[in-house]
C-alpha positions as MATLAB code, in Angstrom:
seq = 'GTGCAVCGIYACDIPFGGTEEVCSSCCAGYAGEKDTCCRILSGNYGLLIYVMKVSPERIATSGKEELTIFGHGFDGIVSYNRVFVGGVECPIFDLNIDYSTKDGVAKCRMPAGVGPDVKYVTLHVSDGFSPEPVIGFCCVQRDEFGYVPPEPNYEGASGVMFLPPSVTSLTPTALSFEKGRLLTVYGRNFGPPTLYDAKTRYVGPVGGFPREKYTPPEAVVVLPGGAHVACLKTLHVSDSQVVCVTPDIPAASARVVLRGVGQQSAADVSEAVLSVRAAPRYATLCLSKREDPPACAECCEAECEEQFGGEDA';
ca = [
     -26.434  -29.625   -4.872;
     -23.084  -28.235   -3.728;
     -21.638  -28.693   -7.202;
     -23.772  -25.947   -8.678;
     -22.034  -22.997  -10.263;
     -22.696  -19.520   -8.952;
     -24.162  -17.009  -11.376;
     -21.714  -14.150  -11.671;
     -21.315  -11.001  -13.737;
     -19.367  -12.687  -16.503;
     -21.164  -16.040  -16.460;
     -24.478  -14.313  -17.133;
     -23.097  -12.483  -20.162;
     -25.762   -9.793  -19.974;
     -25.139   -6.048  -20.379;
     -23.872   -4.556  -17.164;
     -26.469   -2.005  -16.138;
     -29.102   -3.559  -18.407;
     -32.767   -3.758  -17.469;
     -32.426   -7.303  -16.166;
     -29.860   -7.465  -13.391;
     -30.481  -11.014  -12.234;
     -28.963  -14.299  -13.288;
     -32.191  -16.186  -13.970;
     -31.968  -15.843  -17.745;
     -28.408  -17.045  -17.975;
     -29.264  -20.096  -15.911;
     -31.407  -21.340  -18.775;
     -28.212  -22.044  -20.666;
     -27.391  -24.791  -18.192;
     -30.642  -26.681  -18.758;
     -30.159  -30.216  -19.952;
     -26.512  -30.379  -19.007;
     -25.867  -33.316  -16.769;
     -25.059  -32.536  -13.117;
     -24.766  -28.836  -13.862;
     -26.944  -25.992  -12.732;
     -26.670  -22.323  -11.983;
     -27.282  -21.274   -8.395;
     -28.645  -17.799   -7.776;
     -27.215  -16.396   -4.573;
     -29.915  -16.832   -1.967;
     -29.167  -13.771    0.129;
     -28.942  -11.170   -2.606;
     -31.516  -12.694   -4.984;
     -29.031  -13.140   -7.795;
     -28.093   -9.495   -8.152;
     -24.790   -8.807   -9.815;
     -21.853   -7.953   -7.559;
     -19.786   -4.831   -8.057;
     -17.838   -2.165   -6.158;
     -18.692    1.443   -6.950;
     -15.913    3.150   -4.981;
     -13.681    2.890   -1.926;
     -12.699    5.564    0.564;
     -10.045    6.675    1.264;
      -8.013    5.860   -1.834;
      -4.743    6.642   -0.018;
      -4.410    5.198    3.444;
      -1.972    4.874    6.351;
       0.260    1.810    6.595;
      -0.479    0.906   10.226;
      -3.238   -1.676    9.734;
      -5.532    0.258   12.083;
      -7.432    2.350    9.540;
     -11.026    1.954    8.360;
     -11.718    1.356    4.679;
     -15.222    2.042    3.371;
     -16.550    0.072    0.396;
     -19.580    1.297   -1.529;
     -20.955   -1.669   -3.411;
     -23.911   -3.523   -4.833;
     -25.189   -7.068   -4.415;
     -24.233   -7.600   -0.777;
     -25.645  -10.622    1.015;
     -27.788   -9.941    4.073;
     -25.652  -12.290    6.162;
     -22.501  -10.362    7.021;
     -20.259  -13.438    7.071;
     -21.171  -14.187    3.437;
     -19.454  -10.939    2.365;
     -15.674  -10.622    2.338;
     -13.404   -7.795    1.166;
      -9.831   -8.314   -0.015;
      -7.149   -5.679   -0.585;
      -4.134   -6.748   -2.602;
      -4.951  -10.382   -1.850;
      -5.194   -9.874    1.934;
      -8.562   -9.900    3.693;
      -9.937   -6.648    5.072;
     -12.251   -7.914    7.844;
     -15.736   -6.351    7.704;
     -16.952   -4.963   11.030;
     -19.974   -2.958    9.834;
     -22.422   -3.457    6.957;
     -25.495   -1.455    5.982;
     -27.679   -2.608    3.068;
     -30.631   -1.051    1.286;
     -32.641   -4.232    0.787;
     -34.790   -2.655   -1.928;
     -31.782   -2.047   -4.186;
     -29.074   -4.223   -2.570;
     -26.750   -1.233   -2.576;
     -24.658   -1.231    0.548;
     -21.800    0.270    2.500;
     -19.277   -1.974    4.223;
     -16.550   -0.893    6.606;
     -13.511   -3.063    7.096;
     -10.214   -2.898    8.982;
      -7.531   -2.148    6.419;
      -4.617   -4.596    6.575;
      -1.165   -3.120    7.136;
       0.940   -2.625    4.027;
       3.315   -0.339    2.155;
       3.887    0.996   -1.339;
       2.441    3.568   -3.745;
       1.280    0.914   -6.200;
      -2.468    0.249   -6.367;
      -3.667   -2.647   -4.226;
      -6.762   -4.066   -5.944;
      -9.971   -4.176   -3.892;
     -12.447   -7.007   -4.504;
     -15.798   -7.886   -2.937;
     -16.519  -11.623   -2.574;
     -20.132  -12.664   -1.945;
     -21.184  -16.276   -1.298;
     -24.440  -17.995   -0.347;
     -23.215  -20.575    2.129;
     -23.782  -23.451   -0.288;
     -21.807  -22.947   -3.474;
     -18.052  -23.587   -3.318;
     -17.082  -20.368   -5.114;
     -18.144  -16.784   -4.354;
     -19.145  -14.184   -6.904;
     -16.443  -11.506   -7.133;
     -16.943   -7.820   -7.794;
     -13.922   -5.754   -8.797;
     -13.209   -2.172   -7.843;
     -14.343   -0.034   -9.358;
     -17.152    0.249  -11.878;
     -17.270    3.146  -14.331;
     -20.483    4.566  -15.743;
     -20.959    5.261  -19.447;
     -24.013    5.974  -21.574;
     -25.032    2.308  -21.481;
     -24.761    1.790  -17.729;
     -22.071    0.596  -15.345;
     -18.969   -1.054  -16.771;
     -16.914   -3.263  -14.431;
     -13.181   -4.014  -14.720;
     -12.237   -7.154  -16.585;
     -11.658  -10.409  -14.629;
      -7.913  -10.108  -15.359;
      -7.899   -6.832  -13.371;
      -7.571   -4.688  -16.495;
      -9.048   -1.356  -15.491;
      -9.247   -2.388  -11.831;
      -8.317   -0.004   -9.053;
      -8.211    0.166   -5.294;
      -6.051    1.620   -2.536;
      -2.531    3.043   -2.274;
      -0.525    3.433    0.930;
       0.731    6.824    2.055;
       4.472    7.589    1.777;
       6.700    7.656    4.858;
       7.386   10.943    6.619;
       9.984   11.883    9.235;
       8.723   13.888   12.225;
      11.776   13.982   14.541;
      15.305   12.709   15.185;
      16.921   11.670   18.473;
      19.506   12.977   19.031;
      19.350   16.011   16.743;
      23.164   16.329   16.763;
      25.937   13.746   16.882;
      29.534   13.089   15.905;
      30.501   12.621   12.271;
      32.074    9.234   13.027;
      30.251    6.124   11.871;
      28.575    3.700   14.232;
      26.442    6.197   16.167;
      22.815    5.347   16.966;
      20.202    7.696   15.561;
      16.499    7.135   16.212;
      14.180    8.282   13.440;
      10.518    8.891   14.266;
       7.720    9.414   11.801;
       4.666    7.930   10.122;
       3.866    5.243    7.566;
       7.069    3.229    7.901;
       4.987    0.026    7.906;
       4.893   -2.319   10.936;
       7.626   -4.983   11.281;
       4.983   -7.731   11.121;
       4.791   -7.098    7.359;
       7.991   -9.138    7.042;
       8.670  -12.697    8.129;
      11.852  -14.042    9.733;
      13.568  -13.959    6.325;
      12.384  -10.357    5.692;
       9.923  -11.560    3.058;
       6.902   -9.298    2.661;
       3.555  -10.814    3.626;
       1.241   -7.793    3.183;
      -1.034   -6.657    0.339;
       0.575   -6.634   -3.108;
      -0.205   -4.368   -6.051;
       1.649   -3.640   -9.271;
       5.120   -4.286   -7.833;
       6.517   -7.834   -7.673;
       6.485   -9.153   -4.106;
      10.299   -9.228   -3.947;
      10.350   -5.441   -4.404;
       8.654   -4.956   -1.040;
      11.708   -4.595    1.178;
      11.913   -3.286    4.780;
      12.372    0.483    5.280;
      15.880    1.926    5.139;
      17.147    5.129    6.762;
      19.351    7.248    4.493;
      21.577   10.265    5.220;
      21.389   13.020    2.576;
      24.549   15.176    2.449;
      24.660   18.841    1.337;
      26.124   17.946   -2.047;
      23.146   15.684   -2.737;
      24.781   12.314   -2.050;
      22.517    9.695   -0.442;
      24.356    7.444    2.019;
      22.459    4.502    3.515;
      22.758    3.861    7.219;
      25.126    0.989    7.976;
      22.124   -0.784    9.475;
      18.467    0.111    9.917;
      16.564   -1.517   12.782;
      12.857   -1.559   11.997;
      11.169   -0.962   15.364;
       7.592   -0.012   14.470;
       5.335    1.783   11.996;
       6.662    5.053   13.439;
      10.251    4.309   14.475;
      13.526    2.987   13.086;
      17.061    3.118   14.478;
      19.934    4.043   12.144;
      23.527    2.990   12.688;
      25.140    6.007   11.082;
      27.789    6.001    8.365;
      30.606    8.582    8.342;
      28.963   11.984    7.822;
      31.565   14.380    6.353;
      29.501   17.565    6.606;
      28.475   20.224    9.088;
      24.855   19.097    8.763;
      22.791   16.531    6.894;
      19.223   15.413    6.449;
      17.747   12.027    7.193;
      15.060   10.382    5.071;
      13.314    7.060    5.170;
      13.359    5.058    1.951;
      10.388    2.758    1.471;
       8.914    0.705   -1.360;
       9.016    2.927   -4.437;
       9.056    6.159   -2.438;
      10.890    8.041    0.305;
      10.123   10.733    2.848;
      10.720   14.399    2.069;
      14.215   15.733    2.785;
      13.285   19.420    2.690;
      11.628   19.529    6.119;
      13.144   20.933    9.297;
      12.344   17.762   11.251;
      14.814   15.811    9.089;
      17.833   18.074    9.784;
      20.755   16.523   11.669;
      23.621   18.624   13.047;
      27.067   17.031   12.829;
      29.822   17.690   15.339;
      33.571   17.752   14.720;
      33.429   16.835   11.043;
      36.973   16.906    9.524;
      37.511   19.648    6.978;
      39.921   18.344    4.411;
      39.594   17.839    0.706;
      39.608   14.056    0.482;
      36.160   13.899    2.099;
      34.552   16.427   -0.243;
      31.646   15.069   -2.271;
      32.427   16.147   -5.820;
      30.351   13.247   -7.130;
      27.359   11.328   -5.859;
      29.244    8.171   -5.077;
      29.131    5.357   -2.596;
      31.251    5.398   -0.510;
      30.849    9.185   -0.222;
      34.379   10.329   -0.972;
      36.279   11.594   -3.994;
      39.876   11.591   -5.063;
      39.897   15.285   -5.993;
      37.688   18.242   -5.325;
      37.745   21.980   -5.346;
      37.305   24.731   -2.803;
      33.744   25.562   -3.873;
      32.598   21.998   -3.240;
      34.154   22.019    0.221;
      32.373   25.245    1.025;
      29.075   23.720   -0.079;
      29.740   20.677    2.030;
      30.200   22.784    5.170;
      27.365   25.190    4.596;
      29.328   28.016    2.989;
      31.993   28.159    5.685;
      35.686   28.227    4.851;
      36.989   24.730    4.262;
];
C-alpha cells in the first residue's frame, strides 16, 4: 500500500559497505506490525543510496553551469531521481547507470546562487509509490570497513561552493571626484538579480550562513590609504554587471571591488583601477584613519602624499 515505509540507509541499520547492500533483511523487523511494511525501491532493487562525489566543487553563480553527481542506487526511471543543492533542486538532464552495480553519473543544471559556504548536495530516489524518497548525502568517505556516509543531520556532509566575484572592467575608467557619478562595474560571479525577491530576500541555495546573511552585491571604492567606501547606491543589473553611484573620492586614483556574501573581489588587479579627476588637495580630506565617512579632523603631510600617489599635497 502507499503507506509503506521506504527502506533507507539508516532504517536498515546495516554496515555501510557490508556484504549485504539490500534492505530485505531490515524489512523483517516490520513483520507482524499492523499496517506497516518496508518497501524496497522497485527501480534500484533496494540498493542503498549514496553520493560518492560531485564535480566541480566550486562553481559559477550564473545558474547555467553543469554539475556532475557520481552516485550509487539510482533508479532506472530518470524522473524518480532528483538532486538538490542547498535545498534548491538541480534538474537532471542526463543520467547514465551501470545496471549491474547501480553506480551512475547524473548531470544537472546547477541553480544560481552565491557564497563561499558549502551548499549540501543530496540525491533523492523514489519508486513512484512510496510517499517519501530515500536520501543519499554527499559525500561518502571510504575507510577500512567500507563506505561511510554523512549523518542524517548533515554532520560530515559536503557539496558545492560558489566562486567569488571578480571585476573585469570599469566604465568609465576615469571620472570626477564628486559624488553622484555613475560607474558601471563589469565582471563575473556577481549572482543574477533573480536570486532576490521584491524585498531583496535571498531565494537561492543556502549553506552554512543564515539566509539573512545573503544580501545583494555591493560595489565599494578602495582608497589609497586602505579605506573602503561603499557606493551611495549599487544597482544590481546582472550576474556580470552592477552600476555604482559613486561617493566622494578624495584621491588621485582608487580601486573598485565588489563585495558579496562572505567574500569580495580582488583589489590588486589593473582592471579595478579608477582614475579620479580634479580631486581637491587639502588636509581635511586626508584619510589618516579608516573611517566612514572617509575624512579626518587632522592629518599629516605623509598621509596626503600617500593619498595622491606620492605627489606633493
